[in-house]
CSV table of C-alpha atoms and ligand atoms in Angstrom, one decimal:
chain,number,residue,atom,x,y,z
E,1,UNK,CA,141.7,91.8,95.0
E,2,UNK,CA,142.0,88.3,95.6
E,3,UNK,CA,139.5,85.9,94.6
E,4,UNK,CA,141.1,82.1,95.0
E,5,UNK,CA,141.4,80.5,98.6
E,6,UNK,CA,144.5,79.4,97.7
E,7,UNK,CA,146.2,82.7,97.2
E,8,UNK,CA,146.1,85.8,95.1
E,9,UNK,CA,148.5,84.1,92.2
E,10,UNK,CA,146.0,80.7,92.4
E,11,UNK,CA,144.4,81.3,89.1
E,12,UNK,CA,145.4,80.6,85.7
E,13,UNK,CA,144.7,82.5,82.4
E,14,UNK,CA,142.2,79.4,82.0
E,15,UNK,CA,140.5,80.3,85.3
E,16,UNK,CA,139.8,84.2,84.6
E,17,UNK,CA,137.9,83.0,81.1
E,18,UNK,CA,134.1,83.8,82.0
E,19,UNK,CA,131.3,83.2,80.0
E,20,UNK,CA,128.3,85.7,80.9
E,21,UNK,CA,125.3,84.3,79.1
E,22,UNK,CA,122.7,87.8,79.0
E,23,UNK,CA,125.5,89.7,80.1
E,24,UNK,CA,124.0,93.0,78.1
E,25,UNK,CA,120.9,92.7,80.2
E,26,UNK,CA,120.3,94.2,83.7
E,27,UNK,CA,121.6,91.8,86.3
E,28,UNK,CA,124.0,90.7,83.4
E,29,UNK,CA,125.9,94.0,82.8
E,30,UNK,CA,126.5,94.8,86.9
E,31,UNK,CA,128.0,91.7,87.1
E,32,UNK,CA,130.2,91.6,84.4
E,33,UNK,CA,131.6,94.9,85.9
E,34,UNK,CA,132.2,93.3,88.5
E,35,UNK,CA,134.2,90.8,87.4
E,36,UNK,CA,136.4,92.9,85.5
E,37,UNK,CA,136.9,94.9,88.5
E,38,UNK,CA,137.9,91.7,89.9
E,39,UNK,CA,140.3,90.7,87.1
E,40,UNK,CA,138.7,88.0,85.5
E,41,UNK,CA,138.4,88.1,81.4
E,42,UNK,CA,134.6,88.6,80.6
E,43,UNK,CA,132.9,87.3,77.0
E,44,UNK,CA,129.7,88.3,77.0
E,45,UNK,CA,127.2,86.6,74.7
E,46,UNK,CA,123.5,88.1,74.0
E,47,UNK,CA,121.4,88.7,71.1
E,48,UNK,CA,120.2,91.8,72.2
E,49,UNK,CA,116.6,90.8,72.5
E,50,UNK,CA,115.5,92.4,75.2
E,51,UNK,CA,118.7,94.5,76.2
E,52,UNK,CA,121.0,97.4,73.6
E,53,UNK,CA,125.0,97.1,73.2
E,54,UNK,CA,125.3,100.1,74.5
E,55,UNK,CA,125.0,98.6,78.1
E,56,UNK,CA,128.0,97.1,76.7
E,57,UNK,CA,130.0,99.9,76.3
E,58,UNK,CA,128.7,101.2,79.6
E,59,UNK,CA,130.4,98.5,81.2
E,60,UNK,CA,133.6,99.0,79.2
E,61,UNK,CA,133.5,103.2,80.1
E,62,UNK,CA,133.2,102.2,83.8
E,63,UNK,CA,136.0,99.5,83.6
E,64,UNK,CA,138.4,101.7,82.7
E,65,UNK,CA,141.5,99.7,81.9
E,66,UNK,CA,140.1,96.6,82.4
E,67,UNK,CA,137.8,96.8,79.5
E,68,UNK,CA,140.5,95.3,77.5
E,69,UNK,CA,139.2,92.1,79.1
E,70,UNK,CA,135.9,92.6,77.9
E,71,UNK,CA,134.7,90.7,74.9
E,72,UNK,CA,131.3,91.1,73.2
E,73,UNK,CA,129.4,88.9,71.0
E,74,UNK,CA,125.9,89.2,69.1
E,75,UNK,CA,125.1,85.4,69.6
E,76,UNK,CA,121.6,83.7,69.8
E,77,UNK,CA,121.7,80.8,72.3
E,78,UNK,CA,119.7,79.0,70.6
E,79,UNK,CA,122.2,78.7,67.6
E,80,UNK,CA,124.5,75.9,68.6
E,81,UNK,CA,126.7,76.0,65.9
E,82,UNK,CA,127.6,79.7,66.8
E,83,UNK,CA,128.0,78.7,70.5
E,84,UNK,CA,130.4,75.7,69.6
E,85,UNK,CA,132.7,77.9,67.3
E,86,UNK,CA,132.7,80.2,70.7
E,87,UNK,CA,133.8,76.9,72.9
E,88,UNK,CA,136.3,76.1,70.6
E,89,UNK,CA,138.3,78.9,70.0
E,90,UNK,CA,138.1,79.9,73.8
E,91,UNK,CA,138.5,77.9,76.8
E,92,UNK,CA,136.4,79.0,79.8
E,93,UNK,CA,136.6,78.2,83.6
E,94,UNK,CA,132.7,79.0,84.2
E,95,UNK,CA,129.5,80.2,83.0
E,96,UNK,CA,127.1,82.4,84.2
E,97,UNK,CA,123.9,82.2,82.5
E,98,UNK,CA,121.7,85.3,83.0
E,99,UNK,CA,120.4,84.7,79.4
E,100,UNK,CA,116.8,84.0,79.0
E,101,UNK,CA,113.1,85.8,78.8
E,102,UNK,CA,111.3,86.6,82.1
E,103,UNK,CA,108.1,88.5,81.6
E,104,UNK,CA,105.8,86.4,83.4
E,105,UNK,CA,102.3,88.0,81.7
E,106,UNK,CA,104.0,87.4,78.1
E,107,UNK,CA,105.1,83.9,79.0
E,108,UNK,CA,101.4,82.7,79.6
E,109,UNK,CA,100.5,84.5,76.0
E,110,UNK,CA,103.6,82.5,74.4
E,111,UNK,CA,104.8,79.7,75.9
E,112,UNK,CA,106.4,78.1,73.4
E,113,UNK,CA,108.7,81.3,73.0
E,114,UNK,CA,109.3,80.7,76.3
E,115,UNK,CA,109.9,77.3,76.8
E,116,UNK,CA,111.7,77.0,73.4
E,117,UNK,CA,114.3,79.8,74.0
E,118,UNK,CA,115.2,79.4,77.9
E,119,UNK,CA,114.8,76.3,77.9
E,120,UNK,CA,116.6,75.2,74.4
E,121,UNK,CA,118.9,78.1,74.8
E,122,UNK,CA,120.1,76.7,77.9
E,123,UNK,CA,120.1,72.8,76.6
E,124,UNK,CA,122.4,73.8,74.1
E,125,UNK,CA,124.6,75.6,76.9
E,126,UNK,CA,124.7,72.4,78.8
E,127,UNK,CA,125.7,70.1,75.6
E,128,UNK,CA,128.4,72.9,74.1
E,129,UNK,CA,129.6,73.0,77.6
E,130,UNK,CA,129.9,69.4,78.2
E,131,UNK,CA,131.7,68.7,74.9
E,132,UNK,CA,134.2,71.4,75.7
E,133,UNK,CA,134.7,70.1,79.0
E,134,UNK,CA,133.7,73.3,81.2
E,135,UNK,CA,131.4,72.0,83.9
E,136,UNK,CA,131.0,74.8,86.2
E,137,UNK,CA,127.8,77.3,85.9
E,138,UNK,CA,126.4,79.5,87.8
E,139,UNK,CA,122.5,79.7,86.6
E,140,UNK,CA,119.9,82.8,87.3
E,141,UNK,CA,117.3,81.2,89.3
E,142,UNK,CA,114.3,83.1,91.0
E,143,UNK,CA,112.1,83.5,93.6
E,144,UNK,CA,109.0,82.3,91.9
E,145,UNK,CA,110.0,78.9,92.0
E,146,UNK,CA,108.6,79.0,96.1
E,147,UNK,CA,105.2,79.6,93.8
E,148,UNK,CA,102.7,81.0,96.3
E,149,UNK,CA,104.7,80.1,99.7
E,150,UNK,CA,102.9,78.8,102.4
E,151,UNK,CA,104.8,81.2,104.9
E,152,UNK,CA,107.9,83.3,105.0
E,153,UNK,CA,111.0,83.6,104.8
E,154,UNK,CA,111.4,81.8,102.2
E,155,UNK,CA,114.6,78.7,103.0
E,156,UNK,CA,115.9,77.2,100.1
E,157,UNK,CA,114.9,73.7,101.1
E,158,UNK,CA,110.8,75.2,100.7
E,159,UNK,CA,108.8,72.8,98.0
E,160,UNK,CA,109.4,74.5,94.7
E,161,UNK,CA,105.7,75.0,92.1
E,162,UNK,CA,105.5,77.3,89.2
E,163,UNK,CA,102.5,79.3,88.8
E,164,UNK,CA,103.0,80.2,85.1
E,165,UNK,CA,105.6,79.1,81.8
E,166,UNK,CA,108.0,81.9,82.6
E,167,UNK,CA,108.4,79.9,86.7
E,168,UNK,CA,108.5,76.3,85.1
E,169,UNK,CA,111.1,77.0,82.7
E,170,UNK,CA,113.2,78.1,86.1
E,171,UNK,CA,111.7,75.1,87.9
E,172,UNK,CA,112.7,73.0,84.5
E,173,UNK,CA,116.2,74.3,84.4
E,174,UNK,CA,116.8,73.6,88.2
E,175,UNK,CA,115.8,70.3,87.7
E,176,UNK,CA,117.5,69.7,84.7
E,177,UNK,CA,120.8,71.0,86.4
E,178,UNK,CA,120.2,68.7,89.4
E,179,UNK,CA,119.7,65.5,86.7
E,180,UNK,CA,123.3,66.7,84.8
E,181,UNK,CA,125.3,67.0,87.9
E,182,UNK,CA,124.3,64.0,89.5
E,183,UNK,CA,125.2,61.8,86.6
E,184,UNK,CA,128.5,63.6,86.2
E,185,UNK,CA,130.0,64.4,89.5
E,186,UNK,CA,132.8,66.6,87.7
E,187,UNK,CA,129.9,69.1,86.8
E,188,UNK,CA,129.4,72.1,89.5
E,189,UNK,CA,126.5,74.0,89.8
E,190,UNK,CA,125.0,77.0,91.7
E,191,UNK,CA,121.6,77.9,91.1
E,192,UNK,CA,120.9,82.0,92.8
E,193,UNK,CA,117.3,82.5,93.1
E,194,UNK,CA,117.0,85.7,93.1
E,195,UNK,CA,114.0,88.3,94.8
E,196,UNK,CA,113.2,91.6,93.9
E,197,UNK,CA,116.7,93.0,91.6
E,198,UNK,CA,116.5,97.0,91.8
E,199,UNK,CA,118.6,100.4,91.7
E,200,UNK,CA,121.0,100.9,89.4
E,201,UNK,CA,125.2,101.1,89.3
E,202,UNK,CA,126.0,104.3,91.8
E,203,UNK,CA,127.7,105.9,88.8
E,204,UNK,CA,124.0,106.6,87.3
E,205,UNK,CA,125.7,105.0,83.8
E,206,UNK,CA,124.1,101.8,83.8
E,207,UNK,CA,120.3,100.6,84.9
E,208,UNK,CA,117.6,98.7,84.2
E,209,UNK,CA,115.7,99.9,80.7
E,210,UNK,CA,113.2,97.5,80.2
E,211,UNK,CA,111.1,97.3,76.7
E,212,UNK,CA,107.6,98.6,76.7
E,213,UNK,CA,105.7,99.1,79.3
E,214,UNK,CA,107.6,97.7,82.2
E,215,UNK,CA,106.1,94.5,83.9
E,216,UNK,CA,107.7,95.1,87.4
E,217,UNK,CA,107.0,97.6,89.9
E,218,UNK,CA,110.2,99.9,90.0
E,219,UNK,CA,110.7,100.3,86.4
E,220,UNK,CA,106.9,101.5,86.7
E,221,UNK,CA,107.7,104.2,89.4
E,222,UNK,CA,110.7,105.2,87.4
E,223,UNK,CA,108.9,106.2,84.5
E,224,UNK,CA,105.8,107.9,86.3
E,225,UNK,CA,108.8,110.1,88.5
E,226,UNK,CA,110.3,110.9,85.1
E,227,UNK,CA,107.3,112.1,83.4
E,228,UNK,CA,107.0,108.9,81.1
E,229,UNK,CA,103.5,107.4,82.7
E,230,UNK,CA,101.0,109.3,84.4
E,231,UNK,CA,99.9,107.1,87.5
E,232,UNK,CA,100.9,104.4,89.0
E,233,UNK,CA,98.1,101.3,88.8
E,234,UNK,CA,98.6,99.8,92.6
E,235,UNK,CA,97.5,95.9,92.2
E,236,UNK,CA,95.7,95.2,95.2
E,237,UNK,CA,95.6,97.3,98.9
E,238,UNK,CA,93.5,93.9,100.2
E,239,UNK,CA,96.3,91.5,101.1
E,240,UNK,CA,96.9,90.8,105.1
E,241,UNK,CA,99.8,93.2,105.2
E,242,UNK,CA,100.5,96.2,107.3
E,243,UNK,CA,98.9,98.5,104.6
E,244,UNK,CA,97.6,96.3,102.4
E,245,UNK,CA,99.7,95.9,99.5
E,246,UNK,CA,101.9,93.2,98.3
E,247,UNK,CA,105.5,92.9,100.2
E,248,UNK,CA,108.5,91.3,98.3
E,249,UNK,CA,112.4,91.0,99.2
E,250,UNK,CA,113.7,94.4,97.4
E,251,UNK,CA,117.5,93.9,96.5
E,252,UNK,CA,119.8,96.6,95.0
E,253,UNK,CA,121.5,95.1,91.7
E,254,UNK,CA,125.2,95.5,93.3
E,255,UNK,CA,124.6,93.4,95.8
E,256,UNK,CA,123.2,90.8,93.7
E,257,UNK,CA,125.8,91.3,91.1
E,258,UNK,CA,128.2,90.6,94.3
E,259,UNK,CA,126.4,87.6,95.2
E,260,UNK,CA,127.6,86.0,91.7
E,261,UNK,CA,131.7,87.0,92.1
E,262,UNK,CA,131.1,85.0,95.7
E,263,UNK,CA,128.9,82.0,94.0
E,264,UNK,CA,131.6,82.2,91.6
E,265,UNK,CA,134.4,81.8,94.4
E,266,UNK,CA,133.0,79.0,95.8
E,267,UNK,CA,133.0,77.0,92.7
E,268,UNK,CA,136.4,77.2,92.9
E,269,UNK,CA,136.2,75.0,95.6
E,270,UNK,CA,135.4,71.5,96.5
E,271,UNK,CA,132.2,69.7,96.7
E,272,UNK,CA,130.0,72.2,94.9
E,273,UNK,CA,127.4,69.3,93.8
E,274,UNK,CA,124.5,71.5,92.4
E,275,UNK,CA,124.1,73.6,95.3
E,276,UNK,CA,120.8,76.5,95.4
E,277,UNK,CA,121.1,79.8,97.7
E,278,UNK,CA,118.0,82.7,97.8
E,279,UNK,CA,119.7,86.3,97.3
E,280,UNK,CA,117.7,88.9,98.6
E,281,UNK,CA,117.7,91.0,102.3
E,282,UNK,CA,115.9,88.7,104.4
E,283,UNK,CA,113.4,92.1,104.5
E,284,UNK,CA,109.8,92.7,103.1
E,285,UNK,CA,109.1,95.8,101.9
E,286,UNK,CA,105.1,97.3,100.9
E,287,UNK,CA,104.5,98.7,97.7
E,288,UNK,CA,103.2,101.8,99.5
E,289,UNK,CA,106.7,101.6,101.5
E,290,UNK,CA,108.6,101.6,98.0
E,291,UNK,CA,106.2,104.2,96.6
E,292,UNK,CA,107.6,106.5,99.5
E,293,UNK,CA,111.2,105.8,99.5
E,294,UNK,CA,111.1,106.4,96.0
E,295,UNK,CA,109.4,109.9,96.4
E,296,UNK,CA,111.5,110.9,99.2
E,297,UNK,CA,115.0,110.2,97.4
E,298,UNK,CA,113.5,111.7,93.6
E,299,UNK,CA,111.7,114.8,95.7
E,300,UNK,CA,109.1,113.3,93.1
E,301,UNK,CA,105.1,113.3,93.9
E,302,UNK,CA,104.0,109.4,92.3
E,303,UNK,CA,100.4,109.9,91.5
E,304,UNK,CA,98.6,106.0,92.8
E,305,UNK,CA,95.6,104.7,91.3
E,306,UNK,CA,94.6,101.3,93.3
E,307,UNK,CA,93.0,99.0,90.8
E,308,UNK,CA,92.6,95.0,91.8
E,309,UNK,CA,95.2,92.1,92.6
E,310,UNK,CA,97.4,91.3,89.8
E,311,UNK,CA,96.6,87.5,88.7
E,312,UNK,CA,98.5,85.2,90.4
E,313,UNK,CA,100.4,87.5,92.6
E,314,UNK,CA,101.4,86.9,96.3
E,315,UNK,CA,100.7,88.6,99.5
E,316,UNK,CA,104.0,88.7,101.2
E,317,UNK,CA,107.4,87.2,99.6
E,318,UNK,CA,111.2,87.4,101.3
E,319,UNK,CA,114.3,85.3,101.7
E,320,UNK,CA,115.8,83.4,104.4
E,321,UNK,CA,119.4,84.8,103.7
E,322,UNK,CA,120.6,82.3,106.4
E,323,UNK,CA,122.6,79.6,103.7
E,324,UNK,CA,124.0,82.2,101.7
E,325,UNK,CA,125.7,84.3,104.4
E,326,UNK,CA,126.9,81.2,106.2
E,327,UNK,CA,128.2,78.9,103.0
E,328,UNK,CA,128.8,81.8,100.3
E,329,UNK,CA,130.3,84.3,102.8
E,330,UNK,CA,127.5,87.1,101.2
E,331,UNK,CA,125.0,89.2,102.5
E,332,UNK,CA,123.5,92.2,101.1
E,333,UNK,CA,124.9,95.8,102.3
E,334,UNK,CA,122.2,98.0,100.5
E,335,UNK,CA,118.8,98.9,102.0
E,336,UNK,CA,115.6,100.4,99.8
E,337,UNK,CA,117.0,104.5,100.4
E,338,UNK,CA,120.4,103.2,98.5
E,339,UNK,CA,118.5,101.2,95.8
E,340,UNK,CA,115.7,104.1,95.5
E,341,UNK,CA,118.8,106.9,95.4
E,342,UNK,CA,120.7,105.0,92.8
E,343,UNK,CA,117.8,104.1,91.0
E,344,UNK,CA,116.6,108.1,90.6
E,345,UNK,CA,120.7,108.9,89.9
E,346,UNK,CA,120.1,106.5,86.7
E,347,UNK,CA,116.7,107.8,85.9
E,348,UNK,CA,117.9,111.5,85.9
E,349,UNK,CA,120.7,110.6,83.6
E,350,UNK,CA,119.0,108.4,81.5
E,351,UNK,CA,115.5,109.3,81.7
E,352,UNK,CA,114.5,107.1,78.3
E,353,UNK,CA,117.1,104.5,79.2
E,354,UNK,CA,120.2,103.7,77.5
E,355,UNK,CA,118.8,105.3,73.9
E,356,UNK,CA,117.2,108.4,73.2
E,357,UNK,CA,113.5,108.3,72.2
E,358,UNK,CA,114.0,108.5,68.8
E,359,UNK,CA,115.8,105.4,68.5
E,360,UNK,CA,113.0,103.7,70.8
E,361,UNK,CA,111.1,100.7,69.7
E,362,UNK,CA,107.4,101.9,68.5
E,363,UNK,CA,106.0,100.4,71.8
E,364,UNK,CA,107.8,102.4,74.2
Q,1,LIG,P1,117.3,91.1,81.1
Q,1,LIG,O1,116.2,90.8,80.1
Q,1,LIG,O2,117.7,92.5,81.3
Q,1,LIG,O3,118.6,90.2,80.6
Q,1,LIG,C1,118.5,89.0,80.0
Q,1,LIG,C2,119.3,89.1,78.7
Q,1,LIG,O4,119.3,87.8,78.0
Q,1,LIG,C3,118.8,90.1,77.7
Q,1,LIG,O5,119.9,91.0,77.4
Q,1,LIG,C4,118.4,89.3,76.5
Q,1,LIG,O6,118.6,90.0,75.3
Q,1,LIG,C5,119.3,88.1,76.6
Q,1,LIG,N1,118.7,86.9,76.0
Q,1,LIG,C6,117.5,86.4,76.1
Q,1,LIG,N2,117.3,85.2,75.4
Q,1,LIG,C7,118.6,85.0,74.8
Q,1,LIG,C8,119.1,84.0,74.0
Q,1,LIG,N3,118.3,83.0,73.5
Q,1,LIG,N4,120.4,84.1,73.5
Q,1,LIG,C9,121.1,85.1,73.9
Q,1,LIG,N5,120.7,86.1,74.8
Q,1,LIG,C10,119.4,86.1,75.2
Q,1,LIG,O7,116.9,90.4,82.4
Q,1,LIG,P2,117.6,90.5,83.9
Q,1,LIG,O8,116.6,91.2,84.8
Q,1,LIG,O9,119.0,90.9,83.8
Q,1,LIG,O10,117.5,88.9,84.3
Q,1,LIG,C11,118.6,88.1,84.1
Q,1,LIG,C12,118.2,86.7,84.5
Q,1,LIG,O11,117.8,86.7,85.8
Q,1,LIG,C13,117.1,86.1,83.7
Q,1,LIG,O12,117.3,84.7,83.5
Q,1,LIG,C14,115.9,86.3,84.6
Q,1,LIG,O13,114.8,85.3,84.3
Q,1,LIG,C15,116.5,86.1,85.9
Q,1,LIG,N6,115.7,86.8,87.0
Q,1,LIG,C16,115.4,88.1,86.9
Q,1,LIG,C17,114.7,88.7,87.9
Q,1,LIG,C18,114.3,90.2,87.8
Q,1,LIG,O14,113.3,90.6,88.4
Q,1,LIG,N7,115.0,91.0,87.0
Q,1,LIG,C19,114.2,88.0,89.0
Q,1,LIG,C20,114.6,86.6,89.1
Q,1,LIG,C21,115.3,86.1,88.1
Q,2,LIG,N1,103.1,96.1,91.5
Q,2,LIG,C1,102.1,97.1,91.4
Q,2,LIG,N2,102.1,97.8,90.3
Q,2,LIG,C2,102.9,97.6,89.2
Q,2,LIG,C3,103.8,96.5,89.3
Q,2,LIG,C4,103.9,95.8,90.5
Q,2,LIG,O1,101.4,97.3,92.4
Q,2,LIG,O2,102.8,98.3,88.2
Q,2,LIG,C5,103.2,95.3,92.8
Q,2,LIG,C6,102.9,93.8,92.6
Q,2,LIG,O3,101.5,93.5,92.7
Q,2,LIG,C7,103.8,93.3,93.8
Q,2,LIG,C8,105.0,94.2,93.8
Q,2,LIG,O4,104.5,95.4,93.2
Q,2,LIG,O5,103.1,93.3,95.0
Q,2,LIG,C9,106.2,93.7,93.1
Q,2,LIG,O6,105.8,93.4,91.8
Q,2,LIG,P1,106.9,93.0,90.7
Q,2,LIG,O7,106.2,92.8,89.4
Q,2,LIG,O8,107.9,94.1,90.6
Q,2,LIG,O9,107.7,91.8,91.2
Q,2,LIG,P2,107.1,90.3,91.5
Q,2,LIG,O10,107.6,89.9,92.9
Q,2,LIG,O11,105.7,90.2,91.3
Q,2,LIG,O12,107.8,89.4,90.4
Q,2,LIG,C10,109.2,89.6,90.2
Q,2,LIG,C11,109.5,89.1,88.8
Q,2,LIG,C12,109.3,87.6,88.7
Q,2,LIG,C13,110.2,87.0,89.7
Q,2,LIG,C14,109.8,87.5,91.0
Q,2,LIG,C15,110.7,86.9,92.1
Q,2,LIG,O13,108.7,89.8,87.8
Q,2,LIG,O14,109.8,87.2,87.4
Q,2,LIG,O15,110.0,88.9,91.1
Q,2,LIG,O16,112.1,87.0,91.7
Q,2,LIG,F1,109.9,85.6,89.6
């Protein structure tokens, strides 16, 4: 598989050097399979803070051969020192920087942890990477920088608000990218702001397997199918939807994890500038909708309780998919009976996640 324009032999051993930022995390670990499948050479940096190493070795079981490309490191992006001695002993073409926190409630409860490790963690990325001279990143954006949006589908050009820390350190980091490419032309940039991530590699191996109780919605149904949680607490059946619950842009992980081997692609090409595409379906989806795609791919009854809204939560949220299909050549394949079957695959394989329960945190 070819992935330079200028022909399958266009890239050097320089060029297949990725840095994946997070890359034991959910979004992180898809992708890095990925790009092994593609060829490139993968080191993947995360301190394991909210993600286990044996995602790690998931990726390397499903790579097969290509795991000999894999590198891991137990690094803290907040230690520059340890992120220099990276840079100089290995020269990578690009970044992609998953790395960071992104549980909205515990963000409002700690800010400063917020704000000091994405945002730190990723001012030392952009210094480490400057020195070294790599100046092409691909950052993991989000939807919650369209904050409450006045109407949908969301277009990238929309006005951008954060409605909590989590959202302005995404919002910061945009900004901050904009600010760092436009004083140095040479730096290329593509910030994905991503929707609704779900589902789960079709092998069943790999997932998400979130911390504690999970914050998001699928995670949630997971658990209840599997016997982990009893009910599942439905926030609000009062918005001006077709059944009343909240609608978002559901998007199976693959898909997403495609979307950065094509953002990826297209920095290898001119005129980059720090450019910003939505990935998601262009689609809204119910909660009630989820709920039943969900049961009707697990054979699974989810018991519902309907309790109020969810603070600051929107009505109805999806993506224009418009820029992304026309300039990154990408467009998602997967509909919600894929992401709910592959989700249920993972969940019956792994029904406490990557580790059994006895090596489970206390809060799980
Ligand atoms: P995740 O928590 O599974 O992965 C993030 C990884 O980063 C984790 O493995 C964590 O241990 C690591 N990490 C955090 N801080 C670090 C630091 N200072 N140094 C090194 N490693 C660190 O989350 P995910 O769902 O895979 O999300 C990846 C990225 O995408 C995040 O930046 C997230 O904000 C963004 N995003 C996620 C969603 C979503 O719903 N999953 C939606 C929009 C955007
Ligand atoms: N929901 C429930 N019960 C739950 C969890 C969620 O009813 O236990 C509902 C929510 O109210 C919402 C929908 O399910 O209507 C989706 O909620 P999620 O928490 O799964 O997703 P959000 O769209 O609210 O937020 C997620 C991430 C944000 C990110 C945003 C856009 O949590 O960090 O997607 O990418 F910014």
């Amino acid at each position: 598989m070819s992935l330079f324009p200028q022909g399958s032999n266009g890239a050097s051993e320089d060029e297949k050097r990725i840095l994946v930022t997070g890359g034991a995390g959910y979004i992180g670990s898809h992708t890095a399979l990925l790009l092994l499948q593609a060829g490139f050479k993968v080191y993947i940096i995360d301190n394991l803070d909210n993600s286990v190493e044996d995602a790690v070795q998931r990726v390397a079981e499903l790579a097969g051969k290509s795991q000999e490309n894999l590198f891991f490191y137990k690094m803290d992006l907040r230690n520059k020192d340890k992120l220099k001695r990276l840079f100089s002993i290995v020269k990578f073409y690009a970044v992609i920087h998953f790395a960071g926190l992104k549980a909205v409630g515990e963000s409002v409860a700690k800010p400063l942890l917020y704000h000091g490790n994405n945002l730190i963690g990723t001012l030392n990325l952009f210094d480490v990477m400057n020195e070294y001279g790599c100046k092409k990143l691909v950052f993991s954006s989000s939807a919650t920088v369209y904050g409450q949006p006045a109407y949908v589908p969301c277009t990238e050009e929309f006005p951008l608000s954060a409605a909590n820390p989590y959202g302005r350190t995404k919002l910061f980091i945009e900004e901050i990218a904009r600010d760092v490419q436009q004083a140095d032309p040479e730096w290329s940039v593509i910030l994905l702001r991503y929707f609704n991530p779900v589902g789960a590699h079709p092998s069943g191996l790999m997932g998400e397997d979130p911390k504690g109780i999970p914050n998001n919605l699928m995670p949630y149904v997971q658990q209840v199918a599997v016997g982990r949680r009893d009910e599942l607490y439905v926030f609000g059946n009062d918005y001006p939807t077709r059944d009343g619950t909240g609608v978002r842009d559901y998007i199976h992980v693959m898909d997403l994890a495609d979307g950065h081997i094509k953002a990826l692609k297209k920095l290898f090409t001119d005129d980059v500038g720090c450019s910003v595409y939505n990935l998601g379906t262009g689609r809204g989806t119910s909660v009630l909708e989820m709920v039943e795609a969900f049961e009707k791919a697990s054979g699974k009854k989810i018991p519902l309780k309907f309790v109020g809204r969810r603070p600051g939560d929107c009505s109805e949220v999806y993506a224009s998919t418009e820029k992304a299909e026309r300039e990154l050549d990408w467009r998602a394949k997967h509909g919600i009976d894929d992401m709910c079957r592959d989700q249920w695959n993972w969940a019956v394989k792994n029904p406490w996640g990557y580790r059994a329960p006895e090596f489970k945190d206390q809060d799980q």
